[in-house]
CSV table of C-alpha atoms in Angstrom, one decimal:
chain,number,residue,atom,x,y,z
A,116,UNK,CA,-0.1,0.0,0.0
A,117,UNK,CA,2.9,2.4,0.8
A,118,UNK,CA,4.5,1.8,-2.3
A,119,UNK,CA,1.4,2.3,-4.3
A,120,UNK,CA,0.6,5.6,-2.7
A,121,UNK,CA,4.2,6.7,-3.2
A,122,UNK,CA,3.9,6.0,-7.0
A,123,UNK,CA,0.7,8.0,-7.2
A,124,UNK,CA,2.0,10.9,-5.4
A,125,UNK,CA,5.2,10.7,-7.7
A,126,UNK,CA,3.1,10.4,-10.8
A,127,UNK,CA,1.1,13.4,-9.6
A,128,UNK,CA,3.9,15.6,-8.9
A,129,UNK,CA,5.7,14.9,-12.2
A,130,UNK,CA,2.7,17.0,-13.6
A,131,UNK,CA,4.3,20.1,-11.6
A,132,UNK,CA,7.8,18.9,-12.4
A,133,UNK,CA,8.5,18.5,-8.7
A,134,UNK,CA,11.0,15.4,-7.9
A,135,UNK,CA,10.7,13.6,-4.6
A,136,UNK,CA,14.1,14.1,-2.8
A,137,UNK,CA,15.4,16.3,-5.7
A,138,UNK,CA,17.9,18.9,-5.8
A,139,UNK,CA,16.0,21.9,-6.8
A,140,UNK,CA,14.6,24.4,-4.6
A,141,UNK,CA,11.1,23.4,-5.1
A,142,UNK,CA,11.7,19.7,-4.9
A,143,UNK,CA,10.1,17.8,-2.1
A,144,UNK,CA,12.1,16.2,0.5
A,145,UNK,CA,10.2,13.4,2.3
A,146,UNK,CA,11.4,12.2,5.6
A,147,UNK,CA,8.4,9.7,6.7
A,148,UNK,CA,7.0,7.2,4.2
A,149,UNK,CA,3.6,7.8,5.8
A,150,UNK,CA,3.5,11.1,4.0
A,151,UNK,CA,2.3,9.7,1.1
A,152,UNK,CA,-0.9,8.0,2.1
A,153,UNK,CA,-1.7,10.9,4.2
A,154,UNK,CA,-1.5,13.3,1.4
A,155,UNK,CA,-3.7,11.1,-0.9
A,156,UNK,CA,-6.4,10.7,1.5
A,157,UNK,CA,-6.6,14.2,3.4
A,158,UNK,CA,-5.1,16.1,0.4
A,159,UNK,CA,-4.2,19.8,1.6
A,160,UNK,CA,-5.2,19.1,5.4
A,161,UNK,CA,-2.9,16.1,5.1
A,162,UNK,CA,-0.1,17.8,3.2
A,163,UNK,CA,0.0,20.6,5.7
A,164,UNK,CA,-0.1,18.8,8.9
A,165,UNK,CA,2.7,16.4,7.5
A,166,UNK,CA,4.6,19.5,7.1
A,167,UNK,CA,3.9,20.6,10.8
A,168,UNK,CA,5.0,17.1,12.1
A,169,UNK,CA,8.4,17.2,9.8
A,170,UNK,CA,7.4,14.6,7.5
A,171,UNK,CA,8.6,16.6,4.7
A,172,UNK,CA,10.5,19.9,3.9
A,173,UNK,CA,11.6,21.9,0.8
A,174,UNK,CA,14.1,24.6,0.6
A,175,UNK,CA,11.2,26.8,-1.1
A,176,UNK,CA,7.7,25.7,0.3
A,177,UNK,CA,6.2,28.6,-1.6
A,178,UNK,CA,7.6,27.7,-5.1
A,179,UNK,CA,6.6,24.0,-4.4
A,180,UNK,CA,3.2,25.1,-3.9
A,181,UNK,CA,2.8,27.4,-6.6
A,182,UNK,CA,3.9,24.8,-9.0
A,183,UNK,CA,1.2,22.3,-7.6
A,184,UNK,CA,-1.2,25.1,-7.9
A,185,UNK,CA,-0.3,26.0,-11.5
A,186,UNK,CA,-0.4,22.4,-12.5
A,187,UNK,CA,-4.0,21.9,-11.1
A,188,UNK,CA,-3.1,18.8,-9.0
A,189,UNK,CA,-6.1,19.5,-6.7
A,190,UNK,CA,-8.3,18.8,-9.7
A,191,UNK,CA,-6.7,15.4,-10.6
A,192,UNK,CA,-7.9,13.9,-7.1
A,193,UNK,CA,-11.4,13.3,-5.6
A,194,UNK,CA,-12.3,15.8,-2.9
A,195,UNK,CA,-11.2,14.7,0.5
A,196,UNK,CA,-13.4,14.1,3.3
A,197,UNK,CA,-12.8,17.3,5.2
A,198,UNK,CA,-13.5,19.5,2.0
A,199,UNK,CA,-16.9,17.8,1.7
A,200,UNK,CA,-17.6,18.1,5.3
A,201,UNK,CA,-16.5,21.8,5.4
A,202,UNK,CA,-18.7,22.6,2.4
A,203,UNK,CA,-21.9,20.9,4.0
A,204,UNK,CA,-21.2,22.7,7.5
A,205,UNK,CA,-20.8,26.1,5.7
A,206,UNK,CA,-24.0,25.4,3.8
A,207,UNK,CA,-26.0,24.5,6.8
A,208,UNK,CA,-24.7,26.7,9.3
A,209,UNK,CA,-23.6,30.4,9.9
A,210,UNK,CA,-19.9,30.1,11.0
A,211,UNK,CA,-19.6,33.8,11.3
A,212,UNK,CA,-22.3,34.6,14.0
A,213,UNK,CA,-21.7,37.0,16.8
A,214,UNK,CA,-20.3,34.5,19.0
A,215,UNK,CA,-18.3,32.7,16.5
A,216,UNK,CA,-17.0,35.8,15.0
A,217,UNK,CA,-15.4,36.6,18.6
A,218,UNK,CA,-14.1,33.0,19.0
A,219,UNK,CA,-12.6,32.9,15.5
A,220,UNK,CA,-10.8,36.2,15.9
A,221,UNK,CA,-9.5,35.3,19.3
A,222,UNK,CA,-8.1,32.1,17.6
A,223,UNK,CA,-5.8,33.9,15.3
A,224,UNK,CA,-5.0,37.6,16.8
A,225,UNK,CA,-5.0,36.9,20.7
A,226,UNK,CA,-2.0,34.3,20.3
A,227,UNK,CA,0.4,36.8,21.4
A,228,UNK,CA,1.2,40.2,20.0
A,229,UNK,CA,4.9,39.4,20.5
A,230,UNK,CA,4.5,37.3,17.3
A,231,UNK,CA,3.1,40.1,15.3
A,232,UNK,CA,5.3,42.8,16.5
A,233,UNK,CA,8.5,40.9,15.2
A,234,UNK,CA,6.7,39.6,11.9
A,235,UNK,CA,5.0,42.9,10.9
A,236,UNK,CA,6.4,46.3,10.0
A,237,UNK,CA,6.5,49.0,12.9
A,238,UNK,CA,2.7,50.1,12.5
A,239,UNK,CA,1.7,46.3,12.6
A,240,UNK,CA,-0.4,46.5,9.5
A,241,UNK,CA,-1.4,42.8,8.9
A,242,UNK,CA,-2.7,43.2,5.3
A,243,UNK,CA,-1.1,43.3,1.8
A,244,UNK,CA,1.5,46.2,1.0
A,245,UNK,CA,1.6,48.2,-1.9
A,246,UNK,CA,4.9,47.6,-3.4
A,247,UNK,CA,4.5,50.0,-6.6
A,248,UNK,CA,7.3,52.5,-5.7
A,249,UNK,CA,8.5,50.9,-2.2
A,250,UNK,CA,11.7,49.0,-1.5
A,251,UNK,CA,10.8,48.0,2.0
A,252,UNK,CA,8.0,46.6,3.8
A,253,UNK,CA,7.7,49.6,6.1
A,254,UNK,CA,7.6,52.0,2.9
A,255,UNK,CA,5.0,49.7,1.1
A,256,UNK,CA,2.8,49.5,4.0
A,257,UNK,CA,2.8,53.3,4.3
A,258,UNK,CA,2.2,53.4,0.6
A,259,UNK,CA,-0.9,51.3,1.0
A,260,UNK,CA,-2.2,53.6,3.8
A,261,UNK,CA,-1.6,56.6,1.9
A,262,UNK,CA,-3.3,55.0,-1.3
A,263,UNK,CA,-6.6,54.2,0.7
A,264,UNK,CA,-6.6,57.7,2.3
A,265,UNK,CA,-6.4,59.1,-1.3
A,266,UNK,CA,-9.0,57.0,-2.7
A,267,UNK,CA,-11.3,57.7,0.0
A,268,UNK,CA,-10.8,61.5,-0.4
A,269,UNK,CA,-10.3,61.8,3.2
A,270,UNK,CA,-10.2,65.5,4.6
A,271,UNK,CA,-9.7,66.9,7.9
A,272,UNK,CA,-12.5,66.8,10.3
A,273,UNK,CA,-14.2,63.8,8.4
A,274,UNK,CA,-15.7,60.8,10.6
A,275,UNK,CA,-14.1,57.5,9.5
A,276,UNK,CA,-15.1,54.1,10.7
A,277,UNK,CA,-12.4,51.6,10.4
A,278,UNK,CA,-14.3,48.1,10.5
A,279,UNK,CA,-11.7,45.6,11.9
A,280,UNK,CA,-9.2,48.0,12.9
A,281,UNK,CA,-6.5,45.5,13.9
A,282,UNK,CA,-3.7,47.0,16.1
A,283,UNK,CA,-4.7,50.4,14.9
A,284,UNK,CA,-2.0,51.3,12.3
A,285,UNK,CA,-4.6,52.8,10.0
A,286,UNK,CA,-6.7,54.5,12.3
A,287,UNK,CA,-3.6,56.3,13.7
A,288,UNK,CA,-2.4,57.3,10.2
A,289,UNK,CA,-5.5,58.6,8.9
A,290,UNK,CA,-5.9,60.7,12.2
A,291,UNK,CA,-2.4,61.7,12.1
A,292,UNK,CA,-1.9,62.6,8.6
A,293,UNK,CA,-5.3,63.5,7.3
A,294,UNK,CA,-7.1,64.8,10.6
A,295,UNK,CA,-9.8,62.3,10.5
A,296,UNK,CA,-12.0,61.7,13.3
A,297,UNK,CA,-11.7,57.8,13.6
A,298,UNK,CA,-13.7,55.1,15.4
A,299,UNK,CA,-12.0,51.6,15.0
A,300,UNK,CA,-13.6,48.4,15.9
A,301,UNK,CA,-12.2,45.0,16.3
A,302,UNK,CA,-13.7,41.9,18.2
A,303,UNK,CA,-10.2,40.9,19.4
A,304,UNK,CA,-9.2,42.0,22.7
A,305,UNK,CA,-5.4,42.0,22.5
A,306,UNK,CA,-5.9,43.9,19.0
A,307,UNK,CA,-8.0,46.6,20.8
A,308,UNK,CA,-5.9,47.0,23.9
A,309,UNK,CA,-2.8,47.7,21.6
A,310,UNK,CA,-4.7,49.9,19.3
A,311,UNK,CA,-5.6,52.1,22.2
A,312,UNK,CA,-2.3,52.4,23.3
A,313,UNK,CA,-1.0,53.1,19.7
A,314,UNK,CA,-3.8,56.0,19.0
A,315,UNK,CA,-3.5,57.6,22.7
A,316,UNK,CA,-3.7,61.3,22.4
A,317,UNK,CA,-5.1,61.3,18.9
A,318,UNK,CA,-8.8,61.7,17.8
A,319,UNK,CA,-9.5,58.0,17.8
A,320,UNK,CA,-11.8,55.9,19.5
A,321,UNK,CA,-11.1,52.2,19.7
A,322,UNK,CA,-13.8,49.8,20.6
A,323,UNK,CA,-14.3,45.9,21.1
A,324,UNK,CA,-17.2,45.5,18.9
A,325,UNK,CA,-18.8,43.4,16.1
A,326,UNK,CA,-19.8,45.6,12.9
A,327,UNK,CA,-23.3,44.3,13.4
A,328,UNK,CA,-23.4,46.3,16.9
A,329,UNK,CA,-22.6,49.7,15.2
A,330,UNK,CA,-24.6,52.6,15.1
A,331,UNK,CA,-24.2,56.1,13.7
A,332,UNK,CA,-23.3,58.0,10.3
A,333,UNK,CA,-20.0,58.4,9.0
A,334,UNK,CA,-18.4,60.3,6.2
A,335,UNK,CA,-16.2,57.5,5.3
A,336,UNK,CA,-15.9,53.7,5.9
A,337,UNK,CA,-13.0,51.6,5.5
A,338,UNK,CA,-12.3,47.8,6.0
A,339,UNK,CA,-8.9,46.4,5.3
A,340,UNK,CA,-8.5,42.4,5.6
A,341,UNK,CA,-12.2,42.2,7.3
A,342,UNK,CA,-14.4,41.2,4.4
A,343,UNK,CA,-12.4,37.8,4.7
A,344,UNK,CA,-14.1,37.1,8.0
A,345,UNK,CA,-17.6,38.0,7.3
A,346,UNK,CA,-18.6,34.9,5.6
A,347,UNK,CA,-20.8,34.0,2.6
A,348,UNK,CA,-24.1,33.8,4.4
A,349,UNK,CA,-23.5,37.5,6.0
A,350,UNK,CA,-22.2,39.4,2.8
A,351,UNK,CA,-25.7,41.0,2.4
A,352,UNK,CA,-26.2,42.0,5.8
A,353,UNK,CA,-22.4,43.5,6.1
A,354,UNK,CA,-23.1,45.7,2.9
A,355,UNK,CA,-26.5,46.6,4.4
A,356,UNK,CA,-24.9,47.7,7.5
A,357,UNK,CA,-22.0,49.6,5.7
A,358,UNK,CA,-24.8,51.6,3.7
A,359,UNK,CA,-26.6,52.4,6.8
A,360,UNK,CA,-23.6,53.8,8.4
A,361,UNK,CA,-22.5,55.5,5.6
A,362,UNK,CA,-23.7,59.4,4.6
A,363,UNK,CA,-25.5,59.5,1.4
A,364,UNK,CA,-22.5,61.6,0.1
A,365,UNK,CA,-19.9,59.3,1.5
A,366,UNK,CA,-17.2,56.8,0.3
A,367,UNK,CA,-16.2,53.5,1.7
A,368,UNK,CA,-13.3,51.2,0.4
A,369,UNK,CA,-12.9,47.7,1.1
A,370,UNK,CA,-9.4,46.0,1.0
A,371,UNK,CA,-9.8,42.3,0.8
A,372,UNK,CA,-8.5,39.0,-0.6
A,373,UNK,CA,-10.4,37.7,-3.3
A,374,UNK,CA,-11.4,34.4,-4.8
A,375,UNK,CA,-11.7,33.6,-8.5
A,376,UNK,CA,-14.7,31.6,-7.8
A,377,UNK,CA,-17.7,32.0,-5.7
A,378,UNK,CA,-17.1,29.4,-2.7
A,379,UNK,CA,-19.0,29.0,0.6
A,380,UNK,CA,-15.6,27.6,2.7
A,381,UNK,CA,-12.0,27.9,2.5
A,382,UNK,CA,-9.2,25.2,2.6
A,383,UNK,CA,-9.7,22.7,5.5
A,384,UNK,CA,-6.1,23.2,6.8
A,385,UNK,CA,-6.4,27.1,6.9
A,386,UNK,CA,-9.7,26.8,8.6
A,387,UNK,CA,-8.6,24.5,11.3
A,388,UNK,CA,-5.2,26.2,12.2
A,389,UNK,CA,-5.2,29.6,11.1
A,390,UNK,CA,-8.5,31.6,10.2
A,391,UNK,CA,-11.5,29.3,11.2
A,392,UNK,CA,-14.6,30.5,9.5
A,393,UNK,CA,-12.6,32.3,6.9
A,394,UNK,CA,-14.3,32.6,3.7
A,395,UNK,CA,-12.9,34.7,0.4
A,396,UNK,CA,-15.5,36.4,-1.5
A,397,UNK,CA,-15.7,36.5,-5.3
A,398,UNK,CA,-16.6,39.6,-7.4
A,399,UNK,CA,-19.8,37.9,-8.3
A,400,UNK,CA,-20.7,37.4,-4.5
A,401,UNK,CA,-19.9,41.1,-3.6
A,402,UNK,CA,-21.7,42.4,-6.6
A,403,UNK,CA,-25.0,40.5,-5.7
A,404,UNK,CA,-24.9,41.7,-2.3
A,405,UNK,CA,-24.9,45.5,-3.1
A,406,UNK,CA,-27.4,45.4,-6.0
A,407,UNK,CA,-29.5,48.6,-5.9
A,408,UNK,CA,-27.7,49.9,-2.6
A,409,UNK,CA,-24.2,50.8,-3.6
A,410,UNK,CA,-22.1,51.7,-6.6
A,411,UNK,CA,-18.6,50.3,-7.3
A,412,UNK,CA,-16.7,53.3,-8.4
A,413,UNK,CA,-13.1,51.5,-8.5
A,414,UNK,CA,-11.7,48.0,-8.6
A,415,UNK,CA,-8.0,47.7,-8.1
A,416,UNK,CA,-6.2,44.4,-8.2
A,417,UNK,CA,-2.6,43.9,-7.0
A,418,UNK,CA,-2.7,40.5,-5.9
A,419,UNK,CA,0.9,39.9,-6.7
A,420,UNK,CA,1.8,42.3,-4.4
A,421,UNK,CA,0.5,40.0,-1.4
A,422,UNK,CA,3.0,37.5,-2.6
A,423,UNK,CA,5.9,39.9,-1.8
A,424,UNK,CA,4.4,41.2,1.3
A,425,UNK,CA,4.2,37.4,3.0
A,426,UNK,CA,7.5,36.4,1.9
A,427,UNK,CA,8.6,39.6,3.9
A,428,UNK,CA,6.7,38.6,6.9
A,429,UNK,CA,8.1,35.0,6.5
A,430,UNK,CA,11.6,36.4,6.3
A,431,UNK,CA,11.0,38.4,9.4
A,432,UNK,CA,9.6,35.7,11.3
A,433,UNK,CA,12.3,33.4,10.6
A,434,UNK,CA,14.9,36.1,11.4
A,435,UNK,CA,13.3,36.9,15.0
A,436,UNK,CA,12.5,33.2,15.9
A,437,UNK,CA,15.0,33.0,18.4
A,438,UNK,CA,13.0,35.8,20.5
A,439,UNK,CA,9.8,33.9,20.0
A,440,UNK,CA,10.8,29.9,20.7
A,441,UNK,CA,10.3,30.3,24.4
A,442,UNK,CA,6.7,31.0,23.9
A,443,UNK,CA,6.0,28.9,21.0
A,444,UNK,CA,7.2,25.1,20.0
A,445,UNK,CA,8.5,23.9,16.9
A,446,UNK,CA,5.4,22.4,15.5
A,447,UNK,CA,4.1,26.1,15.7
A,448,UNK,CA,6.7,27.4,14.0
A,449,UNK,CA,6.6,25.0,11.1
A,450,UNK,CA,2.7,25.7,11.2
A,451,UNK,CA,3.4,29.4,10.7
A,452,UNK,CA,6.0,29.0,7.9
A,453,UNK,CA,3.7,26.7,6.1
A,454,UNK,CA,0.8,29.4,6.5
A,455,UNK,CA,2.8,32.4,5.1
A,456,UNK,CA,4.5,30.2,2.3
A,457,UNK,CA,1.4,28.5,1.1
A,458,UNK,CA,-0.7,31.6,1.0
A,459,UNK,CA,2.0,33.4,-0.9
A,460,UNK,CA,1.8,30.6,-3.4
A,461,UNK,CA,-1.7,31.3,-3.8
A,462,UNK,CA,-0.9,34.9,-4.7
A,463,UNK,CA,1.9,33.9,-7.0
A,464,UNK,CA,-0.3,31.5,-9.1
A,465,UNK,CA,-3.0,33.9,-9.2
A,466,UNK,CA,-5.1,31.4,-7.5
A,467,UNK,CA,-5.8,34.4,-4.9
A,468,UNK,CA,-6.3,38.1,-5.8
A,469,UNK,CA,-5.9,41.5,-3.8
A,470,UNK,CA,-8.7,44.0,-4.4
A,471,UNK,CA,-9.4,47.4,-3.1
A,472,UNK,CA,-12.9,48.3,-4.0
A,473,UNK,CA,-14.3,51.9,-3.8
A,474,UNK,CA,-18.1,52.2,-3.2
A,475,UNK,CA,-20.6,54.8,-2.7
A,476,UNK,CA,-24.3,55.0,-2.0
A,477,UNK,CA,-26.6,54.8,-5.2
A,478,UNK,CA,-27.3,58.6,-5.5
A,479,UNK,CA,-26.9,61.3,-7.6
A,480,UNK,CA,-22.9,62.0,-7.5
A,481,UNK,CA,-19.9,63.2,-9.3
A,482,UNK,CA,-17.7,61.2,-11.4
A,483,UNK,CA,-15.1,59.3,-9.2
A,484,UNK,CA,-11.5,60.1,-10.1
A,485,UNK,CA,-9.4,57.2,-9.0
A,486,UNK,CA,-5.8,57.0,-7.7
A,487,UNK,CA,-3.0,54.6,-8.2
């Protein structure tokens, strides 16, 4: 059985020009023969868990997975039981209710600010950077923040709602550089605590709150890396709430990872270990959710920039691991490295996109002039 499994995996990998125990950076080094059966039975979940347990390695995991995705190997095998069960679960239940949203956020964002402080830039911006004219991660993240403010036509004194404000990096930037009156919300306690410290003394209010509990009217609304956590069952409600919170002459921008296809669930490994309940929207799903309420003024795709961003985070993570190993074990290290590199592969293969979508209420308004 083991020999048969190995032959099948070897044949599949040939489609991607990947050799078992080869010498190229993207070849796979198999340390435990059980890997083959686990990979065939559980596919993405099995491959990821096998990496966490040290059953295989590669000098360049991101290149290896990019080749796997470009060769479409996931379409050459039957869907795993985990994929089927996750699809059924997301069809029958709402995995992003109030309670689950808090739990999902805590799973990822409450694991320790020390990790994110070492992996991210000084502002702790945990979303795709904009590398158009930037040479460093810090420059690329600042360029992204400026791009968003310019697209929002943000002016001094405007009220701005930052949905999913993270550690407060954008809220601080918008208040400090554009004079905005910012309200930032996040369900993650550790993020809220640090965001309040970061924005102290500025015209910024940070609240631990779900978007469904917000009230009021704002000149501008932004969500950066938030739409991925909303869930397919909640897209319409999310945009309905955004419309109700936005003034008639307002603008809003959603910075989100996007899927090429309309799906109801994510990757089983990512769902289990990294982002429980995560769901990447498609353009179709977004468009259907805003029909007759909101107008898309601009759609900007710079997905390949996320590949570069993720690999910069990976470099920082590896560089500072010696400062983190007292708090996290080796299995966590391998899990996190796999997470960052496999996501990078999703963007380099163009399986994933990164969109900035500018919207405004469907009312009489002037022509929008976009910024790049």
